[in-house]
Structures are given as structure tokens and as C-alpha cells.
mmCIF file of C-alpha atoms in Angstrom:
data_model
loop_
_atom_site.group_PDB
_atom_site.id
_atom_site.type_symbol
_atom_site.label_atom_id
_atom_site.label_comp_id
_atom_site.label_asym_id
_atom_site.label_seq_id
_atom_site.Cartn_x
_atom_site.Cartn_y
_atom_site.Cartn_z
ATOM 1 C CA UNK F 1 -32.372 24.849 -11.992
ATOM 2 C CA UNK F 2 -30.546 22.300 -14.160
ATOM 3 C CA UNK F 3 -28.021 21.939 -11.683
ATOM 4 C CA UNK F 4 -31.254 20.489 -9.551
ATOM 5 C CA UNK F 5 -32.244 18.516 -12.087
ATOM 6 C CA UNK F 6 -28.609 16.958 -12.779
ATOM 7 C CA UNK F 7 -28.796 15.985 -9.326
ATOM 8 C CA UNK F 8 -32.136 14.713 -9.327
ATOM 9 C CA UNK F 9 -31.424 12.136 -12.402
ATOM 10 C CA UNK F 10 -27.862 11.169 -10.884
ATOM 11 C CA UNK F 11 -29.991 10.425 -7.762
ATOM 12 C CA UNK F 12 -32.123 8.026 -9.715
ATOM 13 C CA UNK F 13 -29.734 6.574 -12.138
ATOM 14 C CA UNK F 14 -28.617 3.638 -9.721
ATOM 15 C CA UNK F 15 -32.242 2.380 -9.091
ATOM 16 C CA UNK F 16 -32.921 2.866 -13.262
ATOM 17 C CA UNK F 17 -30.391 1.152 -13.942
ATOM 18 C CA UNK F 18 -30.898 -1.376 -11.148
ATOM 19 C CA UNK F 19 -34.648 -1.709 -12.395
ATOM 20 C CA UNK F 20 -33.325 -2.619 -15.844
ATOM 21 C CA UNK F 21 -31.444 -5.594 -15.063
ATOM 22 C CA UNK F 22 -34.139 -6.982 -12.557
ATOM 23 C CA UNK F 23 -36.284 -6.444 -15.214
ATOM 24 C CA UNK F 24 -34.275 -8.753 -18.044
ATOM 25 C CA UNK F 25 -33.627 -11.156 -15.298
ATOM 26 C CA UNK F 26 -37.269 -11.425 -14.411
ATOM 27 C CA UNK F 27 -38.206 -12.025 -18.053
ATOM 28 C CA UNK F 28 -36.291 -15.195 -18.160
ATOM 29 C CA UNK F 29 -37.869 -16.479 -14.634
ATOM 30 C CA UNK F 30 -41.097 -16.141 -15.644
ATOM 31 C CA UNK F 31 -40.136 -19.714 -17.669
ATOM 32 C CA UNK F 32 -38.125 -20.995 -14.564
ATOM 33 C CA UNK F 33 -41.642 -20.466 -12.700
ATOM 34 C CA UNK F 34 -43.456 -22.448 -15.064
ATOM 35 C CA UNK F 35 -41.170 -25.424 -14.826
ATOM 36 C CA UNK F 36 -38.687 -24.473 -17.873
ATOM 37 C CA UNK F 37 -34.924 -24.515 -17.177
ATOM 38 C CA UNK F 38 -33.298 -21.962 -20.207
ATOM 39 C CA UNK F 39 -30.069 -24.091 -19.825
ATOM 40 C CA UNK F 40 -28.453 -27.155 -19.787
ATOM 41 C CA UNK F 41 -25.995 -25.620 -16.875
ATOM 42 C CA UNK F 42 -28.850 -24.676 -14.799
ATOM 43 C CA UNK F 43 -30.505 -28.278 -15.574
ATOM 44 C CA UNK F 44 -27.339 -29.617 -14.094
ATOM 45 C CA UNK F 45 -26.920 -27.026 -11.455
ATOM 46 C CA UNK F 46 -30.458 -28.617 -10.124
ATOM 47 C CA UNK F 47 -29.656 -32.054 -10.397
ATOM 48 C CA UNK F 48 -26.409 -31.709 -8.336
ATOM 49 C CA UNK F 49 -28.376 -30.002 -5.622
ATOM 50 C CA UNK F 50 -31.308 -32.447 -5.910
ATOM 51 C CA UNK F 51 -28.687 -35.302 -5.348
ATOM 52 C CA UNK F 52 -26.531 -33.122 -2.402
ATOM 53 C CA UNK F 53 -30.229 -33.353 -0.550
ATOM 54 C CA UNK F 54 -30.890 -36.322 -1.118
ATOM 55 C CA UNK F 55 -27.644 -37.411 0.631
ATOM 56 C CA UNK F 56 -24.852 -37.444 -1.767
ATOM 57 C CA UNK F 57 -21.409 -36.795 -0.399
ATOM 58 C CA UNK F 58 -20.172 -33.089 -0.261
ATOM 59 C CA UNK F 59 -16.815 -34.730 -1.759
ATOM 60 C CA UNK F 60 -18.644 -36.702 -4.539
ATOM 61 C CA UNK F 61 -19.316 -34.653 -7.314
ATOM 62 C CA UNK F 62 -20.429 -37.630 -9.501
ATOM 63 C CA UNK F 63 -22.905 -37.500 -12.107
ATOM 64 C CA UNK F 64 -24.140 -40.569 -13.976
ATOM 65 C CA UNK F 65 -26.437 -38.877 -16.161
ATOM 66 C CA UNK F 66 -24.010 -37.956 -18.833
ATOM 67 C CA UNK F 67 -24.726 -40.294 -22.145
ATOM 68 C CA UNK F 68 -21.480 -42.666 -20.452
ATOM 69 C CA UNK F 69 -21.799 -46.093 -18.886
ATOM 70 C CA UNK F 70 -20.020 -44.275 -16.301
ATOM 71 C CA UNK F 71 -21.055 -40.896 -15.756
ATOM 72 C CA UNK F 72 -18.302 -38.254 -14.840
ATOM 73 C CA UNK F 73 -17.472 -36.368 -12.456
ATOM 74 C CA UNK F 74 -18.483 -32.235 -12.518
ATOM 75 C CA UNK F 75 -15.827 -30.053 -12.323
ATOM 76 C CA UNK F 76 -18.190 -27.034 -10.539
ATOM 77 C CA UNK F 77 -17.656 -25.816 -6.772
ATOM 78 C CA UNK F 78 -20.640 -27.136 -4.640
ATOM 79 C CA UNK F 79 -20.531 -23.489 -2.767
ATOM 80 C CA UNK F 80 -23.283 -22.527 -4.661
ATOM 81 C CA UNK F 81 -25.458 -25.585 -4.378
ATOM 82 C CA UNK F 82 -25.500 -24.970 -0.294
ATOM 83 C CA UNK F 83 -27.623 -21.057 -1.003
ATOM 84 C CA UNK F 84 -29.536 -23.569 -3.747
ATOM 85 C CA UNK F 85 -30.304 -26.118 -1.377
ATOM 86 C CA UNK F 86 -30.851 -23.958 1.654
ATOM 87 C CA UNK F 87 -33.611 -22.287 -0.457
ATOM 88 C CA UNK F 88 -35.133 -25.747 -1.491
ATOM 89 C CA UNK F 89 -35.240 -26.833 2.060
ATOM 90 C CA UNK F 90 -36.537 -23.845 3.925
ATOM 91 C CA UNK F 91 -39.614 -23.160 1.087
ATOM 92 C CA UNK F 92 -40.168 -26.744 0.461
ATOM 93 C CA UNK F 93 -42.810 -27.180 3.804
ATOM 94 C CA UNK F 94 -44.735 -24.259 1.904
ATOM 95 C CA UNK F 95 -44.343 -24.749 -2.105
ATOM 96 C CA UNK F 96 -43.862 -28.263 -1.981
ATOM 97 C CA UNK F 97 -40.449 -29.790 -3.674
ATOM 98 C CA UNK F 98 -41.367 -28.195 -7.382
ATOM 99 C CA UNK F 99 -42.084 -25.141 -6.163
ATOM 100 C CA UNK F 100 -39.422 -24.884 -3.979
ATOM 101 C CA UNK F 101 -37.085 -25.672 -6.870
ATOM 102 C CA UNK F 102 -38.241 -23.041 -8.884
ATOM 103 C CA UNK F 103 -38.602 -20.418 -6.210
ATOM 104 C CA UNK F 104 -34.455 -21.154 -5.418
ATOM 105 C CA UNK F 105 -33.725 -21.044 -8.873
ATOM 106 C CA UNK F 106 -35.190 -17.724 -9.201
ATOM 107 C CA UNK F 107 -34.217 -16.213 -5.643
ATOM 108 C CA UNK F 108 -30.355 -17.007 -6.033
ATOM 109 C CA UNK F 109 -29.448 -15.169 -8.621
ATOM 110 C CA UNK F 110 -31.829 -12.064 -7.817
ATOM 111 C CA UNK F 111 -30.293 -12.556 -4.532
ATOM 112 C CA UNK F 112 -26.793 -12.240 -6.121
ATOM 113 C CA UNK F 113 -27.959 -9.125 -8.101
ATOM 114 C CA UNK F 114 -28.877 -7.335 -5.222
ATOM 115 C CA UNK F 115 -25.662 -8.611 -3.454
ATOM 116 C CA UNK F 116 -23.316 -6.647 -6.410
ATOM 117 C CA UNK F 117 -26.031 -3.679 -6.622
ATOM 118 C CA UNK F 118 -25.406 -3.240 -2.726
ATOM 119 C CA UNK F 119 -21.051 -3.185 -3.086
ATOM 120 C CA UNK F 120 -21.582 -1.117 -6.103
ATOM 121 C CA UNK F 121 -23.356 1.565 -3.524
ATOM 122 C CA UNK F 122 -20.972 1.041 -1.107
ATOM 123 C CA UNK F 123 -18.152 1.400 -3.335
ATOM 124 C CA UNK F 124 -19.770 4.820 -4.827
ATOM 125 C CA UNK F 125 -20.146 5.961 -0.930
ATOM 126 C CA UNK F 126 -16.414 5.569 -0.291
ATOM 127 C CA UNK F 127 -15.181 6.761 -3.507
ATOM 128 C CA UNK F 128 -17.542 9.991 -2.551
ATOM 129 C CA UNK F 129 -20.511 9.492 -5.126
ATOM 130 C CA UNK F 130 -22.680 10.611 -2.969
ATOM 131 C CA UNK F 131 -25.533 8.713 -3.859
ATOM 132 C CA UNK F 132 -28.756 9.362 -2.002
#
């Protein structure tokens, strides 16, 4: 009987634990829904994609909204701004630009969650878990 029930709770412990992160992370996008950005990062994140659509060069990673005459240039990878951007431009025709925005910026990294919580399984599987 309580060898059952171990196996029962081990069974469930992935998607508890799983549930808890979603859970913190979907505390925090209730704000990015309403239109608030927690971080300066993420503030900048946006503006880099919102400039990559509206046609800035892959290769210029400019910004000349620092507090400079001159801006400066970011020193981030612009891999992540194409899953950003893909997400603005394929929700956009159906939340309109804000929207859109805020649906990517909530998507991506519940998107990335998901990715890690599905190698994590994996990993368990081959190491012989055996996870439901």
C-alpha cells in the first residue's frame, strides 16, 4: 500500500513541481498583460525587437535611447528577438500591435519553460525514471 502511494506521488511530482513555476511565472505576467514591463532588460528586450520589425539591420544592434548623444550599441544576441518578433507578427492581425507585444512577452518565456520541463522528462526517461 505505501509502496502504491510512493509511486503515485513520484508520478505527480514533475507536473507539481511544473505547476509551481508556471504558477510564479504567471504572477508576474499578469502585469506584462496590463501593459507593465517588471524590468528595464525586458523594456529593452522590446525596443530592440520593435526596431528589428520595423526594419533595422540584423547586424545593427544600435540603440540611441541610452541618456548619450550617441546611443550605444547592445551587447545581447538578436536570436531571441526572432521567437519575440515572430510572436508579434503572427498575433498582431488579431491583438493588434499592443497586444501582440504583450502576448510575445508572455508566450516566450512560458514557451521556454515548457521547452526545459520537456528535456528534463526526456532526460528522466533515458536515465530510467520512469516517469508516467
Amino acid at each position: 500500500m505505501a509502496d502504491l502511494r510512493l509511486q503515485r506521488f513520484s508520478a505527480w511530482l514533475p507536473w507539481r513541481v511544473g505547476a509551481f513555476f508556471i504558477a510564479l511565472q504567471a504572477r508576474a505576467m499578469g502585469d506584462v498583460l496590463a501593459g507593465i514591463l517588471p524590468d528595464n532588460d525586458d523594456m529593452l528586450r522590446l525596443q530592440q525587437v520593435r526596431d528589428l520589425l520595423a526594419g533595422q539591420s540584423w547586424f545593427n544592434v544600435d540603440q540611441s535611447r541610452f541618456l548619450t548623444t550617441e546611443g550605444g550599441e547592445i551587447h545581447w544576441s538578436r536570436l531571441p528577438d526572432i521567437f519575440i518578433g515572430a510572436l508579434v507578427v503572427l498575433t498582431r492581425p488579431f491583438l493588434g500591435q499592443e497586444g501582440a507585444e504583450s502576448f510575445a512577452l508572455v508566450a516566450y518565456p512560458l514557451g521556454l519553460l515548457g521547452c526545459a520541463f520537456a528535456l528534463v522528462r526526456l532526460i528522466a526517461e533515458r536515465l530510467g525514471a520512469g516517469l508516467p
